[in-house]
Coordinates of C-alpha atoms and ligand atoms in Angstrom, one line a residue:
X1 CA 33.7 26.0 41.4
X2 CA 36.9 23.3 41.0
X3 CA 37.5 23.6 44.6
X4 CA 35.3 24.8 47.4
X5 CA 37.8 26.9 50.0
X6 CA 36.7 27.2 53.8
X7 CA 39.9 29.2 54.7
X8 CA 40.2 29.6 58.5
X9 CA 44.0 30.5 58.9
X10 CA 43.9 33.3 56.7
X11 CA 41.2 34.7 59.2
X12 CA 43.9 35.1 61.7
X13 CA 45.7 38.3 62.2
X14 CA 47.7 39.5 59.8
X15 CA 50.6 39.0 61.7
X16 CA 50.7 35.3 61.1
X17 CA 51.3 35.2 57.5
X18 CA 51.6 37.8 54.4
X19 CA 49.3 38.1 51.8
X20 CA 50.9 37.3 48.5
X21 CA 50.2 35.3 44.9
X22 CA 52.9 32.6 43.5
X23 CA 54.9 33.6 41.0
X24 CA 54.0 32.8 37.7
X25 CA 56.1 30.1 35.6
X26 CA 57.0 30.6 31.7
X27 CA 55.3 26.9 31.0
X28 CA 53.4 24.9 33.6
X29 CA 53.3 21.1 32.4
X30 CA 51.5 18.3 34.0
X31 CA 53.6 15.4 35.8
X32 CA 50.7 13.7 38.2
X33 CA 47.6 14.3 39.6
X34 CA 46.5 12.2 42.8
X35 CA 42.9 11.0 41.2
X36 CA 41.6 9.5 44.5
X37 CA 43.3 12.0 47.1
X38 CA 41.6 14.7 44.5
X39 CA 38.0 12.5 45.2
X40 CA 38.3 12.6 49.0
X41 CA 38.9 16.8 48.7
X42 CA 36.0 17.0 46.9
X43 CA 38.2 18.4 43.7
X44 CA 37.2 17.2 40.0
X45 CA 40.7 15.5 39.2
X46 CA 40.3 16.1 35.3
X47 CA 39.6 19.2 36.2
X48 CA 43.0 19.1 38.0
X49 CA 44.6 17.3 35.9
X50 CA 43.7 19.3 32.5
X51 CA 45.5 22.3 31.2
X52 CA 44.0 24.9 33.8
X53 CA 44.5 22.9 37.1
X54 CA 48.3 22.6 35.6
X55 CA 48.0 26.5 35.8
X56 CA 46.5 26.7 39.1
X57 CA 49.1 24.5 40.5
X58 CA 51.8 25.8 38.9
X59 CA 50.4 29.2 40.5
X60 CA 50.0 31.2 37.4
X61 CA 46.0 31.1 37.9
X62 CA 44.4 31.4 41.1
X63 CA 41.1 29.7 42.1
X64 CA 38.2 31.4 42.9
X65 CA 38.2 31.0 46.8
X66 CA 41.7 30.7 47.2
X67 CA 43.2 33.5 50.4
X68 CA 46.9 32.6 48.7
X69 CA 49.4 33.3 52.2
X70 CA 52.8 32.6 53.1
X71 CA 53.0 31.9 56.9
X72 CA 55.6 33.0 59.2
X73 CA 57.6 30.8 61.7
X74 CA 61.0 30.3 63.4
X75 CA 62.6 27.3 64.2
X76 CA 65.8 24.8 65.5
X77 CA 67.9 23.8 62.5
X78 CA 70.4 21.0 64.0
X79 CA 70.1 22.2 67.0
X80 CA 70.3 26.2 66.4
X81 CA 67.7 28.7 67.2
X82 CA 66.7 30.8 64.1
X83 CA 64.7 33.4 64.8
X84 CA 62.7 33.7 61.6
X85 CA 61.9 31.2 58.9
X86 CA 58.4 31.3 57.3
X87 CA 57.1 29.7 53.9
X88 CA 59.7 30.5 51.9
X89 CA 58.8 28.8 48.7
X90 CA 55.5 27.8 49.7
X91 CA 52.2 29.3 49.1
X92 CA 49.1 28.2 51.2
X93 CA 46.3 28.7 48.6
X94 CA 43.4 28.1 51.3
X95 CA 41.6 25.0 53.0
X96 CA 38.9 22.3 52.0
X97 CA 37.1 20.2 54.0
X98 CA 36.8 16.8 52.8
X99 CA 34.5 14.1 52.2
X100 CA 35.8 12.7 55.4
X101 CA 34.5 15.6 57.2
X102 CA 38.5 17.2 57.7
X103 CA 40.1 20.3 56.7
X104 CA 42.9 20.0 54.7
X105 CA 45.1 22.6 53.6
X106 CA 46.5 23.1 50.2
X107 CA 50.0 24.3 50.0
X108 CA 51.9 24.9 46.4
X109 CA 55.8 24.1 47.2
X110 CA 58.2 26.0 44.5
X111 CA 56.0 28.6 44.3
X112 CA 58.5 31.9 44.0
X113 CA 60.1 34.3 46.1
X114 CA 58.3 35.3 49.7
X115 CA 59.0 37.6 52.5
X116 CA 60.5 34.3 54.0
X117 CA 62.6 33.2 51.2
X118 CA 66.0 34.8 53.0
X119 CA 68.7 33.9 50.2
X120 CA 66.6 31.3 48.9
X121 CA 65.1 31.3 44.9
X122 CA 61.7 30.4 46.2
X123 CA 61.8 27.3 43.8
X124 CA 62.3 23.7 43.7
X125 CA 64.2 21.2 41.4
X126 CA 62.1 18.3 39.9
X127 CA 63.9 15.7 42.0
X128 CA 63.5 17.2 45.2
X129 CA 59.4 16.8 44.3
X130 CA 59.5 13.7 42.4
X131 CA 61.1 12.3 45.9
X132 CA 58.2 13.9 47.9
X133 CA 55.6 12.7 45.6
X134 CA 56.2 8.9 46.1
X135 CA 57.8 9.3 49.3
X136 CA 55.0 10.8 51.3
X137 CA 52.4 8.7 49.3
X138 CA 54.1 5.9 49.9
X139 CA 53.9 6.8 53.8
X140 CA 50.5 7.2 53.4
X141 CA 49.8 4.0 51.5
X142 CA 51.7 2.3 54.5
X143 CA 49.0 4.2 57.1
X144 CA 51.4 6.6 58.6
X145 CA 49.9 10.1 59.4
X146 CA 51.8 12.3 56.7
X147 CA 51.3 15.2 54.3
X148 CA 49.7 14.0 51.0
X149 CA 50.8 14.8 47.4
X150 CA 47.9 16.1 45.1
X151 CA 49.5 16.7 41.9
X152 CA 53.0 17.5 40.7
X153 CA 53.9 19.9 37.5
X154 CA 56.9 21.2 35.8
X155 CA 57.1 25.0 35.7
X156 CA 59.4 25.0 32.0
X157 CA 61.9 26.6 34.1
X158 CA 65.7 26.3 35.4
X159 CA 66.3 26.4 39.0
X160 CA 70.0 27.1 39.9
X161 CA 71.9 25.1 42.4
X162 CA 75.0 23.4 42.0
X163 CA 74.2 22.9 38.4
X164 CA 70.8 24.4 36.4
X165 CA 68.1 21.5 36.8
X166 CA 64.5 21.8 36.0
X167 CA 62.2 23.2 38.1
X168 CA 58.7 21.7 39.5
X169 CA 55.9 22.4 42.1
X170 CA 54.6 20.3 44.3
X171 CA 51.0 20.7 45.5
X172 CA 51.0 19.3 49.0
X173 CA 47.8 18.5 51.8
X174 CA 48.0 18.6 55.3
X175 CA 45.7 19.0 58.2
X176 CA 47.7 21.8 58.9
X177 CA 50.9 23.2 58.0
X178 CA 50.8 24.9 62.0
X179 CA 54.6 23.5 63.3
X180 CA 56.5 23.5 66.7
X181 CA 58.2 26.3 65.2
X182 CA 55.5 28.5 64.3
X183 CA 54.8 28.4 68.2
X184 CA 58.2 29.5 68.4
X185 CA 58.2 32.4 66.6
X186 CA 55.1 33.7 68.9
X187 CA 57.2 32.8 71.8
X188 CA 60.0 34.3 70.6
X189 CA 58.8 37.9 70.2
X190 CA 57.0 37.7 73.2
X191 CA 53.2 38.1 71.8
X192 CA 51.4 35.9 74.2
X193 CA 48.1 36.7 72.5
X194 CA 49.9 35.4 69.6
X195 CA 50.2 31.7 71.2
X196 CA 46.9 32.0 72.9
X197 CA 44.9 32.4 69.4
X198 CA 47.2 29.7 68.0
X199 CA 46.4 27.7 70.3
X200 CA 42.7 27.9 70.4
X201 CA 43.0 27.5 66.8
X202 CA 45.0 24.2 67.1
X203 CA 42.9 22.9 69.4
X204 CA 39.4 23.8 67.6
X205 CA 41.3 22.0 64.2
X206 CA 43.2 18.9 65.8
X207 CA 42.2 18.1 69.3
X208 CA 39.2 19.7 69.8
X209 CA 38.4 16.9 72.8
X210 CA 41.0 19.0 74.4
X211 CA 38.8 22.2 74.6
X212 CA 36.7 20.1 77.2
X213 CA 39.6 19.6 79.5
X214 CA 39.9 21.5 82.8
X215 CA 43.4 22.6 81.4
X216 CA 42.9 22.6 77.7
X217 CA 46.3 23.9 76.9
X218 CA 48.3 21.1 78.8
X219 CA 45.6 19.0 77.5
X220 CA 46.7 19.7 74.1
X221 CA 50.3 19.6 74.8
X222 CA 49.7 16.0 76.2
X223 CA 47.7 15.1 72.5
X224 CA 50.8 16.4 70.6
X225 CA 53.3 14.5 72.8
X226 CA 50.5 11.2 72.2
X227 CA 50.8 11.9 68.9
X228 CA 54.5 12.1 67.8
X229 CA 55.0 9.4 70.4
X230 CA 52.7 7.1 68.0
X231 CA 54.2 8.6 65.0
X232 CA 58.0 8.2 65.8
X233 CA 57.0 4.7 66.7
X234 CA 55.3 4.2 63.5
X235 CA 58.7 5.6 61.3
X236 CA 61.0 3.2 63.3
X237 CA 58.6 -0.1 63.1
X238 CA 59.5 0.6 59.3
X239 CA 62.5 1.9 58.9
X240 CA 61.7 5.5 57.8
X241 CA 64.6 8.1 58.8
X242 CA 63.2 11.6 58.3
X243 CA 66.9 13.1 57.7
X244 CA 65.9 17.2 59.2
X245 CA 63.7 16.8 62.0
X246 CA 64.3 20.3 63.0
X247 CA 61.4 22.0 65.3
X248 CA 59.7 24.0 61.8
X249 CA 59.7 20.8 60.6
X250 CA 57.2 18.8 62.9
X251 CA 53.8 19.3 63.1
X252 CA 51.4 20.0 65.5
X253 CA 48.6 17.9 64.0
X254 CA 50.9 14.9 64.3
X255 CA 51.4 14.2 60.3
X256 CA 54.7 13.4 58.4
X257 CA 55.8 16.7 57.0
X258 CA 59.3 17.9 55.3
X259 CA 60.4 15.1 52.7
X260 CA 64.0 16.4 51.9
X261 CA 67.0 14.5 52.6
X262 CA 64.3 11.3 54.3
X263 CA 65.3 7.8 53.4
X264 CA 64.2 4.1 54.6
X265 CA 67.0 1.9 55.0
X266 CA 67.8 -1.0 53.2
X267 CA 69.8 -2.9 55.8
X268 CA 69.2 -2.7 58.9
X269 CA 71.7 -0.2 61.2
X270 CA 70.8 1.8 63.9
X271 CA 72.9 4.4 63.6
X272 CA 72.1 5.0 59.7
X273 CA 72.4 8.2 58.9
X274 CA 71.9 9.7 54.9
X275 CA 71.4 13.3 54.5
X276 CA 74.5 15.0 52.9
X277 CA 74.3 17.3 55.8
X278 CA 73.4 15.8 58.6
X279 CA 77.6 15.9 59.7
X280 CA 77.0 14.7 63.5
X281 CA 74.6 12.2 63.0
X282 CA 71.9 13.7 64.9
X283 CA 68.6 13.1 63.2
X284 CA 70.2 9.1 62.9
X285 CA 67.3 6.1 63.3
X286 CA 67.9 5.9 66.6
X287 CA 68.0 9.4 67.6
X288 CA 64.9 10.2 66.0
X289 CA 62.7 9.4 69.2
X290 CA 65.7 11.2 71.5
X291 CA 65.0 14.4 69.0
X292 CA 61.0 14.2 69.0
X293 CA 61.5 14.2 72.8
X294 CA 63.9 17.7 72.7
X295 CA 61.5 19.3 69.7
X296 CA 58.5 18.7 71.9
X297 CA 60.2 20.5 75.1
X298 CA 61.1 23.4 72.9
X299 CA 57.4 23.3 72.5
X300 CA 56.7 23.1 76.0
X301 CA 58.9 26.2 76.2
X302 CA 57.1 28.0 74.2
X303 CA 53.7 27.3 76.1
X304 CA 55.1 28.3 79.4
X305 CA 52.9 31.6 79.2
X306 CA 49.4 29.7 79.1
X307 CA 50.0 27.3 81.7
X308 CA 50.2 29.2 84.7
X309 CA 51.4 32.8 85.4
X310 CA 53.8 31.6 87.6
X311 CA 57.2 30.7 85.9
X312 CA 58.1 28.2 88.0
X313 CA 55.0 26.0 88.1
X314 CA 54.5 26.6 84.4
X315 CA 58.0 25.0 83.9
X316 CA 56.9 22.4 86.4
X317 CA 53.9 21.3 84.7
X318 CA 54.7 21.5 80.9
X319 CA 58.1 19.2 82.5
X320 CA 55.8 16.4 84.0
X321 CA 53.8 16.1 80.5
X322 CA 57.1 16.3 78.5
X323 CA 58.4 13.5 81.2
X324 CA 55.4 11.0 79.3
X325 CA 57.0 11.1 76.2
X326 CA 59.8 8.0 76.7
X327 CA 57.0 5.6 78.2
X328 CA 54.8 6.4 75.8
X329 CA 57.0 6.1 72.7
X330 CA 58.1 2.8 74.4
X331 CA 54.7 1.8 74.4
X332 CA 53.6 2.7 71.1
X333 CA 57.1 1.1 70.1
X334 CA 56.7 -2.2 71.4
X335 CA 53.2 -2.4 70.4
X336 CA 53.9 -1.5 66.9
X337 CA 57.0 -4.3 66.7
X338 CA 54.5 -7.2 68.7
X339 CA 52.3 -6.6 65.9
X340 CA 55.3 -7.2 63.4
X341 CA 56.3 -10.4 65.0
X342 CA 52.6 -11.8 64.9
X343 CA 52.1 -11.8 68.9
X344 CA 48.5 -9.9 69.9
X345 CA 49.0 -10.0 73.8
X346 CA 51.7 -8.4 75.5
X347 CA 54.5 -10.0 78.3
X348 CA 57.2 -8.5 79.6
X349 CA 59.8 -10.7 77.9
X350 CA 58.5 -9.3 74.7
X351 CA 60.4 -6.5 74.1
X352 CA 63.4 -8.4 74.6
X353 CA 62.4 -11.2 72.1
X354 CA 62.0 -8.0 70.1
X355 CA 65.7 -6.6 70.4
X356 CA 67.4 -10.0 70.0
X357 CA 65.7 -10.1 66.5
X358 CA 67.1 -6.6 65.8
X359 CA 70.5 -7.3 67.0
X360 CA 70.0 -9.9 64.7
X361 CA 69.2 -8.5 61.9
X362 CA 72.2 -5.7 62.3
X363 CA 74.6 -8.1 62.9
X364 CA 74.0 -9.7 59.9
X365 CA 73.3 -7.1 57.8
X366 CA 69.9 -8.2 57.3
X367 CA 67.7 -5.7 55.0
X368 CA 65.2 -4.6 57.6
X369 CA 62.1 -4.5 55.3
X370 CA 62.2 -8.3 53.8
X371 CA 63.6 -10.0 57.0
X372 CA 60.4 -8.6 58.9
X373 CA 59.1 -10.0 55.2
X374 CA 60.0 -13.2 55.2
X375 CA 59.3 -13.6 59.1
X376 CA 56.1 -13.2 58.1
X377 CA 55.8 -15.9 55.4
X378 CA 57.1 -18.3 58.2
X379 CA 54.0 -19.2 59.8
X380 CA 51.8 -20.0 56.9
X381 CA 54.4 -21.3 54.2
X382 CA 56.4 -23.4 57.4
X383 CA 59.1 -23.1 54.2
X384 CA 62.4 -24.1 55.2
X385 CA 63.8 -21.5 57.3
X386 CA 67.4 -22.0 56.7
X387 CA 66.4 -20.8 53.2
X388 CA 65.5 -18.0 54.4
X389 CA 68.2 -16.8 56.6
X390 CA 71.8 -16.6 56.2
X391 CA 72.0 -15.6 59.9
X392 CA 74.7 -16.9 62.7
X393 CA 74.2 -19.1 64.9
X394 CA 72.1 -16.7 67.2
X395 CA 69.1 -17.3 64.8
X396 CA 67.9 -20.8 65.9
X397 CA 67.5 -20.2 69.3
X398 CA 65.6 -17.0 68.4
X399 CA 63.3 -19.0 66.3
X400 CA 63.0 -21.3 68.8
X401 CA 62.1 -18.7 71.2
X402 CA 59.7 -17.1 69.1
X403 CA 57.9 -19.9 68.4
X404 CA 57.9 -20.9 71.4
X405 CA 56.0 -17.6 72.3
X406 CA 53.8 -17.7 69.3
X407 CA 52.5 -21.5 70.7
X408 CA 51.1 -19.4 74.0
X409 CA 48.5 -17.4 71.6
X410 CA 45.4 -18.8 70.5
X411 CA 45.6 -18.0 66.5
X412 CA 46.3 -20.7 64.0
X413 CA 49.6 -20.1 62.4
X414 CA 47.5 -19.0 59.1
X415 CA 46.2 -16.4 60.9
X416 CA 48.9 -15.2 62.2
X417 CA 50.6 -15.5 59.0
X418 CA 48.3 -13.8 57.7
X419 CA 48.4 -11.2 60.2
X420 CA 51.8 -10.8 60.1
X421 CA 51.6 -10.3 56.0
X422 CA 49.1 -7.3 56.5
X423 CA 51.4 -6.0 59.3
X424 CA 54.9 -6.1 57.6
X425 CA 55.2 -4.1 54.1
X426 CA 56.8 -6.1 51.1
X427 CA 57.4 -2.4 49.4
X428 CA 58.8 0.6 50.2
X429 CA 60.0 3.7 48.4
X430 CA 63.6 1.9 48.0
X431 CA 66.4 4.4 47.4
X432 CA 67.9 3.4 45.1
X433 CA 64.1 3.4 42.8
X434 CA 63.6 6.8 43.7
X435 CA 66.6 7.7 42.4
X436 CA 66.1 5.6 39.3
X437 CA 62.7 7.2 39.0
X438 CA 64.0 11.2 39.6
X439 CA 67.0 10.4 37.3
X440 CA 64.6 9.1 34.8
X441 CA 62.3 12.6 35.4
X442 CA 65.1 14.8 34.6
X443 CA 65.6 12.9 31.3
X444 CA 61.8 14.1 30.5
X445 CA 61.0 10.3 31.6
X446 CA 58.1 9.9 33.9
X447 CA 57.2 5.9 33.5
X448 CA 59.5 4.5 35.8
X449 CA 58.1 7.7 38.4
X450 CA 54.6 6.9 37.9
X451 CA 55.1 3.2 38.2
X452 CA 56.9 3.3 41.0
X453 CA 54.2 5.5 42.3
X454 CA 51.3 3.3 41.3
X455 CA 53.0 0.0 42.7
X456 CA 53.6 2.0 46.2
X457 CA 50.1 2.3 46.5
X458 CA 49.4 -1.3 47.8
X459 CA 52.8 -2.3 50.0
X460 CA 51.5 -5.1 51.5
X461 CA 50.9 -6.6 48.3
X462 CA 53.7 -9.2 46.4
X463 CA 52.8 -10.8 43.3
X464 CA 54.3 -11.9 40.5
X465 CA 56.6 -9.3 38.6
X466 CA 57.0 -7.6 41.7
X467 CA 60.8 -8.7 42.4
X468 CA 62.3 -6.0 40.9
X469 CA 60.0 -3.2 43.6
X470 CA 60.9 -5.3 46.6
X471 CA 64.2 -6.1 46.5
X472 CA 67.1 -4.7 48.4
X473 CA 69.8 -2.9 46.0
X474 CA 72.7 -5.0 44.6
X475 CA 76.1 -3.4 46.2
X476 CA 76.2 -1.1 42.8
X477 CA 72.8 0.3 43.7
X478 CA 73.2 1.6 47.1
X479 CA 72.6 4.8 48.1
X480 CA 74.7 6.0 50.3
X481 CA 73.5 9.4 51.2
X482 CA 70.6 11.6 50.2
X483 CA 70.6 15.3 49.1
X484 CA 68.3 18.0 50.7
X485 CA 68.2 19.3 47.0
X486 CA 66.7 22.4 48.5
Ligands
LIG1 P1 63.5 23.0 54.9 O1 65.0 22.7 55.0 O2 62.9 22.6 53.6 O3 62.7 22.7 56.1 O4 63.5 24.6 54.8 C1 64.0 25.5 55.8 C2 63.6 26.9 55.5 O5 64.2 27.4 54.4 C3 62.1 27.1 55.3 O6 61.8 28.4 55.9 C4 62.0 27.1 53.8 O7 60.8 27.8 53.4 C5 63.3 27.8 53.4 N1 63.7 27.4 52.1 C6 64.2 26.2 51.7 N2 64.4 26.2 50.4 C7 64.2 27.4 49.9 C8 64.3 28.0 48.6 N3 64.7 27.4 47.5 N4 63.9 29.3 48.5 C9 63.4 30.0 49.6 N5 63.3 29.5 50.8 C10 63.7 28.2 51.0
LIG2 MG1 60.8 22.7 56.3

């Protein structure tokens, strides 16, 4: 049997999901299969990648094993309640566990119409999953908790949206596709025993040190709040903007989900912004820890029923564990950026050695990615650091401060070089390469896609012939703003 299904959210009552196939496409194709993500599930990847894994993950053959479900959930979009969402061009087939002992599920994205699909076509457009692809593998390559990418195909469809553009599927992995929002929807229609199964189930798959707890709900709650706290921390220490951080769009296991309008940014500004429709700005850089903070009290909302019968205290306690979140992210942060500038033990004045090097890096424009970059190459190279920069005047007595604070740690400069190299990526999924890359695609082109792919699988690695992968865009390259493409 290709894969070996242990299927635990399709035991669940049947009011947590429907029971439906994908839709069939007239003429799967293969773009990519993931050879060692396919190893860790356990899943023969020439199996996947020859012509019947293209049909099972286009969805016109099912597996044996395979529980195929669409869940239900609700969710804040920008900031609006909307009562009912669900998988609405996604099919969970079932779940594996993998050689590392985990369950994973595996989700086909573009899979056809579901009860969920509202005016949606159910489909997706071969950009939209080219970008996902590389995106979230990229993520992953960089050790960021995120869904996975297994394999990619084209269905030899057209899938309408401002214009007719190809269609594709993406078969994604997660530890779970269980979001804030699918909490929500319990909440919402008041079936407590709903959350409470939901919950246990949660906790059993992600945080099963919880179930010891004296309070294993709020013990939960406080391992999600942990956990987005580290991730946020983790996007901003590398300049990853998510673009829709809506509540259906975070998960509860703590993983990277929902690669649509995301970007990283070239040069470095706090209030970037790049989804087409993102009008107010409010899933910017810098809000993105502000927002994780207001998804996880819509959370706590929702688990107001478990945590005492009383309304009041309920609100009380699930407010005193939502009240953790800043410190911690501001831990997690400043841990995350000490690492980046080389230091291993903490002082106070840290983080503001650490926000005079951002300042400087937005005031002059500095591409956020290669001035961490070439920071890095300081210590070992001790290459002429006016070569370097092009910063004002500001930057000499930063250096000199920095220094100054690296001379009160132990390490030789080679090893904190050295550190410092493993620390701060030379490559990421630049824009305007991904772009190249889905433009490319759409021209029935896949090199520059799979060798972008391939080279984002070791980011901390710059050779020779890599110039071209790690370099900001020239002012004609730029991408302005990215397209949920939806
Ligand atoms: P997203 O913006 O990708 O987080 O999607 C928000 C909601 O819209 C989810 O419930 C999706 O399943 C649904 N959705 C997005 N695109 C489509 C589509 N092309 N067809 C049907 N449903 C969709
Ligand atoms: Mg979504």
């Amino acid at each position: 049997m290709p894969l070996q299904f242990d299927n635990s959210y399709a035991q669940l009552p049947d009011r947590f999901y429907t029971r439906l196939s994908p839709v069939p496409v007239s003429s799967p194709g293969p773009i990519r299969v993931n050879r060692e993500l396919a190893q860790l599930l356990g899943i023969d990847a020439d199996w996947l990648a020859s012509a019947t894994g293209t049909r099972v993950v286009a969805g016109n053959e099912l597996p044996e094993g395979a529980e195929p479900i669409a869940t239900v959930y609700a969710g804040h979009q920008f900031g609006s309640w909307n009562p009912r969402l669900g998988d609405g061009r996604a099919i969970l087939l079932g779940e594996v566990i993998a050689g590392d002992g985990e369950r994973y599920d595996i989700q086909l994205k573009g899979s056809g119409i579901t009860p969920y699909s509202r005016n949606g076509d159910g489909r997706a457009p071969l950009g939209p999953v080219l970008r996902e692809y590389i995106v979230s593998e990229a993520m992953a390559a960089l050790g960021i908790p995120t869904s996975r990418s297994l394999a990619a195909v084209t269905t030899g469809e057209q899938v309408y949206r401002e214009q007719p553009l190809a269609g594709a599927i993406l078969a994604r992995v997660a530890k779970s596709h269980i979001r804030v929002g699918t909490l929500q929807y319990f909440a919402s229609v008041g079936d407590v025993d709903g959350i409470r199964l939901l919950v246990d189930h949660v906790i059993e798959r992600h945080y099963p040190e919880a179930a010891d707890a004296d309070t294993p709900v709020l013990a939960m709650y406080e391992n999600i709040i942990r956990s987005q706290a580290e991730l946020i921390a983790h996007w901003q220490s590398i300049g990853f903007i998510h673009g829709v951080m809506n509540t259906d769009n975070m998960l509860l296991s703590g993983e990277t989900i929902d690669y649509g309008p995301c970007a990283f940014m070239d040069r470095y500004d706090s209030a970037m912004v790049f989804s087409s429709i993102d009008h107010g700005g409010r899933y910017a850089y810098r809000n993105q820890p502000a927002i994780a903070h207001w998804n996880l009290a819509a959370l706590g909302n929702s688990l107001l029923p478990l945590l005492d019968p009383d309304q009041e205290k309920a609100t009380e306690i699930a407010q005193n564990a939502l009240n953790q979140f800043p410190d911690l992210f501001f831990e997690a942060f400043f841990t995350r950026m000490r690492a980046k500038l080389g230091l291993i033990t903490a002082e106070e004045s840290d983080t503001e050695l650490v926000q005079e090097w951002l300042d400087l890096l937005e005031r002059n424009g500095a591409d956020f990615t290669l001035a961490f970059r070439r920071l890095a190459e300081l210590p070992a190279a001790r290459k002429d650091i006016a070569v370097l920069f092009d910063f004002d005047d500001g930057y000499t007595d930063w250096l000199d401060k920095w220094r100054a604070r690296c001379a009160r740690e132990s390490p030789s400069d080679a090893e904190r070089g050295a550190r410092m190299l493993a620390t701060n990526p030379a490559l990421i999924p630049r824009n305007h390469l991904v772009e190249a890359a889905i433009e490319a695609g759409y021209a029935g082109d896949f090199e520059p896609f799979h060798r972008l792919a391939d080279r984002l699988a070791h980011p901390f690695d710059f050779g020779a012939g890599d110039i071209d992968f790690a370099r900001p865009p020239r002012a004609e390259e730029v991408v302005q703003q990215t397209f949920c493409g939806t």
